[in-house]
Amino acid sequence: MNPFLRRYIYLFILILIFFYFIIFGNWIISLTSSDEGKNAFVVLNMLKTKNYLVPYYNCEVRFEKPPMLYWIGLINSKIFGLNEFSLRLVSGLSAIGVIIFSYLIIKKFFTDSFALKCILILLSFPHVWIEARSFVPEMLLNFFSVGGIYFFLANKPFLGWLFWGFGVLTKGPVGLILPFTVILFFKLTKRELKIFDIKGLLIFFLVGGSWYLYMIYKFGYLYFYKFFLKENIFRYTGKKLTHPYPFYYYFIVLILTSFFYLPAYYKIFAELKKNLLNIKNNYQSYIENPLFPFVLWFLFVLIFYSLSKNKLHHYILFTYPPLTVILAKFISEKYIKRIVFISGILLLILIMGSGYYEKKRFLPKAKNLLKEYKGEIYFYKVELSALPFYLNKCIPKLSNPKKLRQGIVITLKKYEKSFKDCNKLLEANEFGRKCLILKCKGNL
């Protein structure tokens, strides 16, 4: 076969594999998590108001997240329309970018075939499939973080700082702290690595800081407190508890997402036990081992997030590129290819199952039932953030059922008795919660 033609056939196959594992079916299920709905509403509001600087969710300023995710979602929506596919495509393309940059980084330290083994492992992680199909900022953050690391390793610090500036604009200070520490680990084995670059630092502060300065200028200390203190420092230290999982939480997440590769862990621990006895006398050889910075990368991120008092499963995504390197050292290519095939079947089952569950979910039924309703709608002790997006209207929270005059109330089954003179229009399950739509004449 003509080498030129063969190259394009391989490229076409690679695109199909990426599309299947990362993007295919991202439109099947309606927006799910609370953050997906909030992020989608921000994009909707930006399209309606042309205010691209101040994020609004449900008629209130959304201080919790920077705007990069919204802006790219906005661009996608201009091209493909505002829908699940265009919004989640941000994470899908970001995941493909993470895979490509991971391949390029690994190839700098190992062979092409070894780098290919690593990205096949990454493609077979179920957690990657899920996050690539979610309109949340974590995969985009990892794209900029891993991309920045690659550019520093390629001695292009200007592009590295630019990517990290975008990372800060995606999730805040963590977009700098984690990848900068990782690049210091690589500097231990690649001492000629150039990190500081005047132009790069200037572009970093311009890209990563200008929007924050605008928000502080517009909202003053309120924004500084709510984002930098409350959403970052207080979340990490536990002064603000929203997701208080135990220290070992991420160990469980890692085991679940790399379940297919459990046999490798036995080999890893056996090798670790053997090498610990010699590390004192041969520490220099360990530092010069190309695997060393990847191990430090993995351990640092794992410990960093494990020490946080608030934990969410998608925070740990940044450990996956180095984890694939560690696993690939102890797993054969033949085994990996089998797992990719098996995981491809599992993914198809999950996608089909999602389509089946979507038909039974509360949210899609609720949005269809309420899309023509012109009256007042309230949330009571539950907030399904995707509904304001789908209904294209703000939904206030009801604090006291006795003050309800009339309208629609969205609540949980256990609060049904709090409302009188109400007709139940819908009852269905929404990810473990039994939700209701009540049409009330009022309690006054």
XYZ file of C-alpha atoms in Angstrom:
444
model
C 0.000 0.000 0.000
C 1.108 3.544 -0.736
C 2.689 4.979 2.471
C 0.846 8.268 1.957
C -2.499 6.485 1.652
C -1.730 4.226 4.606
C -1.006 7.253 6.782
C -4.412 8.748 6.006
C -6.155 5.426 6.631
C -4.493 5.229 10.053
C -5.491 8.834 10.752
C -9.095 8.104 9.769
C -9.193 5.045 12.042
C -7.729 7.097 14.892
C -10.400 9.783 14.448
C -13.119 7.110 14.524
C -11.669 5.624 17.733
C -11.494 9.046 19.377
C -15.040 9.870 18.294
C -16.400 6.595 19.618
C -14.676 6.618 23.013
C -14.818 10.359 23.680
C -17.759 11.988 21.861
C -20.259 9.434 20.545
C -23.594 9.567 22.388
C -22.853 12.732 24.375
C -26.244 14.052 23.230
C -28.321 11.055 24.349
C -28.893 12.029 27.959
C -30.093 15.447 29.142
C -27.856 17.625 31.305
C -27.278 15.808 34.575
C -25.129 17.259 37.355
C -25.918 20.543 39.051
C -22.833 22.129 37.488
C -23.830 21.088 33.958
C -27.147 22.906 34.280
C -25.582 25.997 35.821
C -22.843 26.189 33.199
C -25.363 25.740 30.395
C -27.576 28.517 31.763
C -24.592 30.881 31.825
C -24.005 30.221 28.118
C -27.706 30.732 27.397
C -27.696 34.027 29.278
C -24.577 35.226 27.437
C -26.264 34.472 24.119
C -29.395 36.366 25.153
C -27.835 39.401 26.828
C -24.522 39.690 24.905
C -22.855 40.134 28.306
C -19.833 37.861 27.906
C -17.932 38.950 31.010
C -20.261 38.431 33.971
C -21.672 34.884 34.327
C -25.298 34.633 35.480
C -27.136 31.534 36.602
C -30.845 31.657 37.453
C -30.801 35.470 37.494
C -27.924 35.634 39.986
C -24.231 36.303 39.378
C -22.292 33.030 39.331
C -19.076 33.759 41.198
C -18.040 30.111 41.583
C -16.360 29.509 38.195
C -14.218 31.552 35.755
C -15.507 32.053 32.189
C -13.278 29.954 29.896
C -15.667 26.984 29.774
C -18.582 29.305 29.048
C -16.748 31.099 26.258
C -15.793 27.930 24.418
C -19.293 26.545 24.949
C -20.575 29.799 23.470
C -18.391 29.376 20.368
C -19.561 25.792 19.915
C -23.171 26.898 20.306
C -22.734 29.501 17.583
C -21.548 26.707 15.259
C -23.749 23.729 16.242
C -26.619 25.411 18.070
C -27.195 25.477 21.817
C -27.677 21.842 22.812
C -26.108 18.981 24.749
C -23.807 18.031 21.889
C -22.296 21.497 21.392
C -21.827 22.121 25.122
C -20.330 18.734 25.947
C -18.149 18.904 22.855
C -15.929 21.282 24.877
C -14.968 18.429 27.197
C -14.814 15.910 24.355
C -12.332 17.932 22.313
C -10.404 18.721 25.492
C -10.136 15.002 26.273
C -8.773 14.330 22.789
C -6.291 17.149 23.362
C -5.226 15.631 26.695
C -4.642 12.283 24.983
C -2.579 13.847 22.174
C -0.477 15.980 24.522
C 0.034 12.986 26.830
C 1.261 10.963 23.876
C 3.701 13.716 22.880
C 5.008 14.071 26.445
C 5.483 10.337 26.955
C 7.174 9.992 23.567
C 9.864 12.411 24.738
C 10.924 9.953 27.440
C 9.979 6.575 25.988
C 9.385 4.946 22.597
C 6.501 5.622 20.220
C 5.056 2.168 20.864
C 5.167 2.696 24.627
C 3.423 6.070 24.268
C 0.739 4.369 22.178
C 0.211 1.805 24.949
C -0.321 4.669 27.393
C -2.999 6.467 25.374
C -4.816 3.167 24.760
C -4.956 2.718 28.536
C -6.240 6.274 28.901
C -8.953 5.610 26.311
C -10.113 2.558 28.259
C -10.703 4.463 31.544
C -14.504 4.709 32.077
C -14.019 7.889 34.083
C -12.527 9.565 31.005
C -15.611 8.604 28.958
C -17.889 10.200 31.541
C -15.942 13.430 31.977
C -15.507 13.815 28.216
C -19.306 13.836 27.982
C -19.927 16.392 30.740
C -20.164 20.155 30.414
C -17.915 20.861 33.393
C -14.495 22.578 33.432
C -12.254 19.744 34.635
C -11.390 18.197 31.271
C -10.753 21.630 29.772
C -8.521 22.449 32.737
C -6.541 19.262 32.135
C -6.174 20.086 28.451
C -4.504 23.396 29.291
C -2.474 21.893 32.161
C -1.098 18.935 30.188
C -0.676 21.061 27.053
C 1.343 23.600 29.026
C 3.589 20.853 30.392
C 4.238 19.621 26.867
C 5.213 23.076 25.611
C 7.661 23.562 28.477
C 9.221 20.171 27.733
C 9.433 21.216 24.069
C 11.299 24.384 25.167
C 8.421 26.644 24.159
C 7.821 28.412 27.481
C 5.759 31.219 25.914
C 3.113 28.713 24.791
C 3.407 26.913 28.120
C 2.601 30.065 30.082
C -0.185 30.914 27.630
C -1.824 27.525 28.203
C -1.492 27.857 31.961
C -3.059 31.316 31.725
C -6.033 29.703 30.009
C -6.004 27.045 32.743
C -6.281 29.704 35.460
C -9.100 31.273 33.464
C -10.805 27.845 33.459
C -10.629 26.842 37.135
C -8.572 29.360 39.106
C -5.207 29.059 40.919
C -5.134 25.257 40.592
C -4.580 25.826 36.868
C -1.076 27.035 37.752
C -0.170 25.340 41.049
C -0.424 21.733 39.880
C 1.158 21.860 36.401
C 3.936 24.221 37.565
C 4.882 21.751 40.317
C 4.824 18.897 37.791
C 7.177 20.733 35.436
C 9.589 21.159 38.377
C 9.630 17.360 38.696
C 10.584 17.070 35.033
C 13.312 19.633 35.557
C 14.975 17.189 37.950
C 15.713 14.891 35.003
C 15.878 17.544 32.269
C 17.932 20.268 33.923
C 18.316 22.444 30.835
C 14.555 22.959 30.846
C 13.647 26.634 30.505
C 10.740 27.670 32.705
C 10.842 31.414 33.222
C 10.301 33.556 30.172
C 9.512 37.288 30.357
C 7.097 37.275 27.431
C 5.507 34.087 28.711
C 4.998 35.497 32.204
C 3.476 38.670 30.749
C 1.024 36.725 28.595
C 0.184 34.498 31.580
C -0.745 37.468 33.776
C -2.592 39.147 30.916
C -4.635 36.062 29.974
C -4.958 34.531 33.414
C -5.469 37.702 35.426
C -7.292 40.356 33.398
C -10.797 38.895 33.797
C -10.309 38.463 37.560
C -9.209 42.093 37.850
C -12.334 43.126 35.964
C -14.560 41.121 38.336
C -12.827 42.601 41.405
C -13.215 46.067 39.878
C -16.941 45.449 39.250
C -17.884 43.578 42.439
C -15.061 44.483 44.812
C -14.230 42.384 47.853
C -17.432 40.358 47.432
C -16.016 38.604 44.373
C -12.556 38.172 45.934
C -14.121 36.610 49.013
C -16.571 34.303 47.209
C -14.137 32.979 44.607
C -10.589 33.110 45.952
C -11.370 32.551 49.633
C -14.665 30.651 49.763
C -14.397 28.569 46.568
C -10.668 27.842 46.767
C -9.042 28.222 50.202
C -12.121 27.459 52.330
C -13.059 24.471 50.177
C -9.558 23.027 50.455
C -9.173 23.585 54.190
C -12.696 22.482 55.028
C -13.933 25.797 56.360
C -16.626 25.396 53.699
C -17.802 21.772 53.560
C -19.830 20.726 50.516
C -18.279 17.381 49.492
C -16.643 16.011 52.683
C -15.298 12.617 51.629
C -12.589 10.685 53.542
C -8.869 10.806 52.750
C -8.963 7.490 50.840
C -11.787 8.641 48.519
C -9.536 9.090 45.480
C -7.906 5.717 45.983
C -11.338 4.189 45.457
C -11.930 6.348 42.357
C -8.582 5.260 40.904
C -9.249 1.581 41.536
C -12.673 1.815 39.911
C -11.483 3.670 36.817
C -8.455 1.386 36.319
C -10.331 -1.761 37.296
C -9.279 -3.587 34.117
C -5.636 -3.138 35.093
C -5.769 -4.459 38.639
C -3.256 -7.248 37.815
C -0.664 -4.544 37.193
C -0.944 -3.228 40.752
C 0.379 -6.461 42.218
C 3.455 -6.180 39.995
C 3.846 -2.480 40.863
C 3.803 -3.110 44.611
C 6.188 -6.059 44.270
C 8.617 -3.879 42.294
C 8.224 -1.054 44.788
C 8.975 -3.342 47.721
C 12.119 -4.607 46.007
C 13.375 -1.158 45.041
C 12.756 0.480 48.412
C 15.579 -1.609 49.842
C 18.042 -0.175 47.300
C 16.782 3.383 46.984
C 19.196 4.803 49.576
C 22.294 3.549 47.768
C 21.044 4.102 44.224
C 18.878 7.206 44.519
C 20.697 8.917 41.614
C 19.740 6.137 39.212
C 16.117 6.451 40.287
C 16.126 10.205 39.675
C 17.563 9.661 36.199
C 14.978 7.004 35.384
C 12.476 8.472 32.853
C 9.655 6.998 34.925
C 10.639 9.089 37.973
C 8.931 12.426 37.121
C 5.734 10.612 36.137
C 5.641 8.850 39.502
C 6.142 12.172 41.291
C 3.446 13.750 39.115
C 0.977 11.012 40.030
C 1.785 10.988 43.756
C 1.791 14.773 44.133
C -1.638 15.274 42.549
C -3.094 12.303 44.435
C -1.815 13.587 47.789
C -2.760 17.208 46.997
C -6.395 16.361 46.368
C -6.577 13.703 49.087
C -5.582 16.327 51.660
C -8.423 18.577 50.522
C -11.411 18.457 52.857
C -13.806 18.712 49.900
C -13.495 16.111 47.167
C -15.172 15.487 43.827
C -14.349 12.565 41.558
C -13.356 14.663 38.534
C -10.611 16.555 40.400
C -8.388 13.483 40.079
C -8.310 13.507 36.254
C -4.868 15.119 36.290
C -3.369 11.884 37.695
C -4.431 9.799 34.693
C -1.643 10.654 32.193
C 1.145 9.631 34.618
C -0.891 6.670 35.868
C -1.007 5.273 32.331
C 2.799 5.462 32.170
C 3.140 3.522 35.415
C 0.619 0.892 34.339
C 2.090 0.537 30.847
C 5.438 -0.514 32.350
C 3.792 -3.611 33.821
C 1.148 -4.513 31.211
C 1.714 -6.067 27.795
C 0.484 -4.474 24.594
C -1.581 -7.564 23.814
C -3.407 -7.308 27.162
C -4.085 -3.594 26.629
C -5.589 -4.181 23.184
C -7.920 -6.797 24.645
C -9.011 -4.375 27.348
C -9.663 -1.634 24.787
C -11.909 -4.049 22.875
C -13.756 -5.084 26.053
C -14.085 -1.481 27.223
C -15.485 -0.539 23.819
C -18.284 -3.072 24.335
C -18.827 -1.792 27.882
C -19.087 1.774 26.589
C -21.742 0.753 24.066
C -23.736 -0.929 26.848
C -23.462 2.215 28.992
C -24.610 4.457 26.144
C -27.590 2.209 25.411
C -28.387 2.066 29.118
C -28.240 5.854 29.340
C -30.750 6.129 26.516
C -33.072 3.707 28.321
C -32.739 5.558 31.643
C -33.294 8.922 29.959
C -36.836 7.866 29.085
C -37.585 7.260 32.764
C -35.847 10.308 34.226
C -37.712 13.110 35.927
C -35.866 15.959 34.206
C -36.670 15.222 30.532
C -40.294 14.546 31.481
C -40.429 17.787 33.482
C -38.957 19.953 30.737
C -41.458 18.573 28.202
C -44.368 19.070 30.610
C -43.429 22.630 31.560
C -42.043 24.059 28.314
C -45.379 25.731 27.432
C -46.266 26.740 30.996
C -46.349 30.525 31.443
C -47.036 30.788 35.175
C -44.741 30.868 38.180
C -42.449 27.908 38.895
C -40.609 27.358 42.177
C -38.004 25.011 43.605
C -38.609 23.771 47.128
C -35.683 22.067 48.904
C -34.361 20.723 45.617
C -32.689 22.516 42.708
C -32.508 20.844 39.317
C -30.218 23.378 37.681
C -30.831 22.126 34.148
C -34.512 23.138 34.265
C -33.875 26.911 34.187
C -31.718 26.244 31.118
C -34.231 24.050 29.313
C -37.205 26.276 30.189
C -35.253 29.446 29.403
C -36.412 31.137 32.584
C -35.260 31.751 36.128
C -36.825 29.543 38.806
C -36.766 31.047 42.311
C -36.480 29.013 45.496
C -39.510 28.817 47.754
C -38.564 29.146 51.410
C -41.976 28.579 53.013
C -44.821 26.526 51.462
C -47.368 28.554 53.431
C -46.440 31.675 51.470
C -47.173 30.086 48.113
C -50.077 31.779 46.355
C -50.279 29.629 43.244
C -48.086 28.039 40.593
C -45.893 25.043 39.949
C -43.657 23.619 42.669
C -40.761 21.247 41.964
C -39.835 19.348 45.091
C -39.002 15.931 46.525
C -41.497 13.216 47.349
C -40.825 13.537 51.081
C -42.026 17.155 51.075
C -45.319 16.468 49.287
C -47.357 16.764 52.482
C -46.046 20.297 53.036
C -48.342 21.511 50.252
C -52.131 21.688 50.301
C -54.563 22.236 47.449
C -52.058 20.858 44.968
C -52.375 18.381 42.134
C -49.521 16.051 41.345
C -48.600 16.410 37.678
C -45.480 14.248 37.644
C -43.532 11.871 39.851
C -40.319 10.271 38.625
C -36.802 9.333 39.684
C -33.856 11.658 39.128
C -30.613 9.839 39.977
C -31.831 8.314 43.213
C -34.183 11.110 44.222
C -37.947 10.879 43.814
C -39.003 14.246 42.419
C -42.451 15.775 42.008
C -44.190 18.503 40.065
C -47.136 19.946 41.975
C -49.616 22.430 40.569
C -50.911 24.417 43.509
C -53.816 26.797 43.970
C -52.091 28.306 46.957
C -52.083 27.953 50.722
C -53.239 31.468 51.588
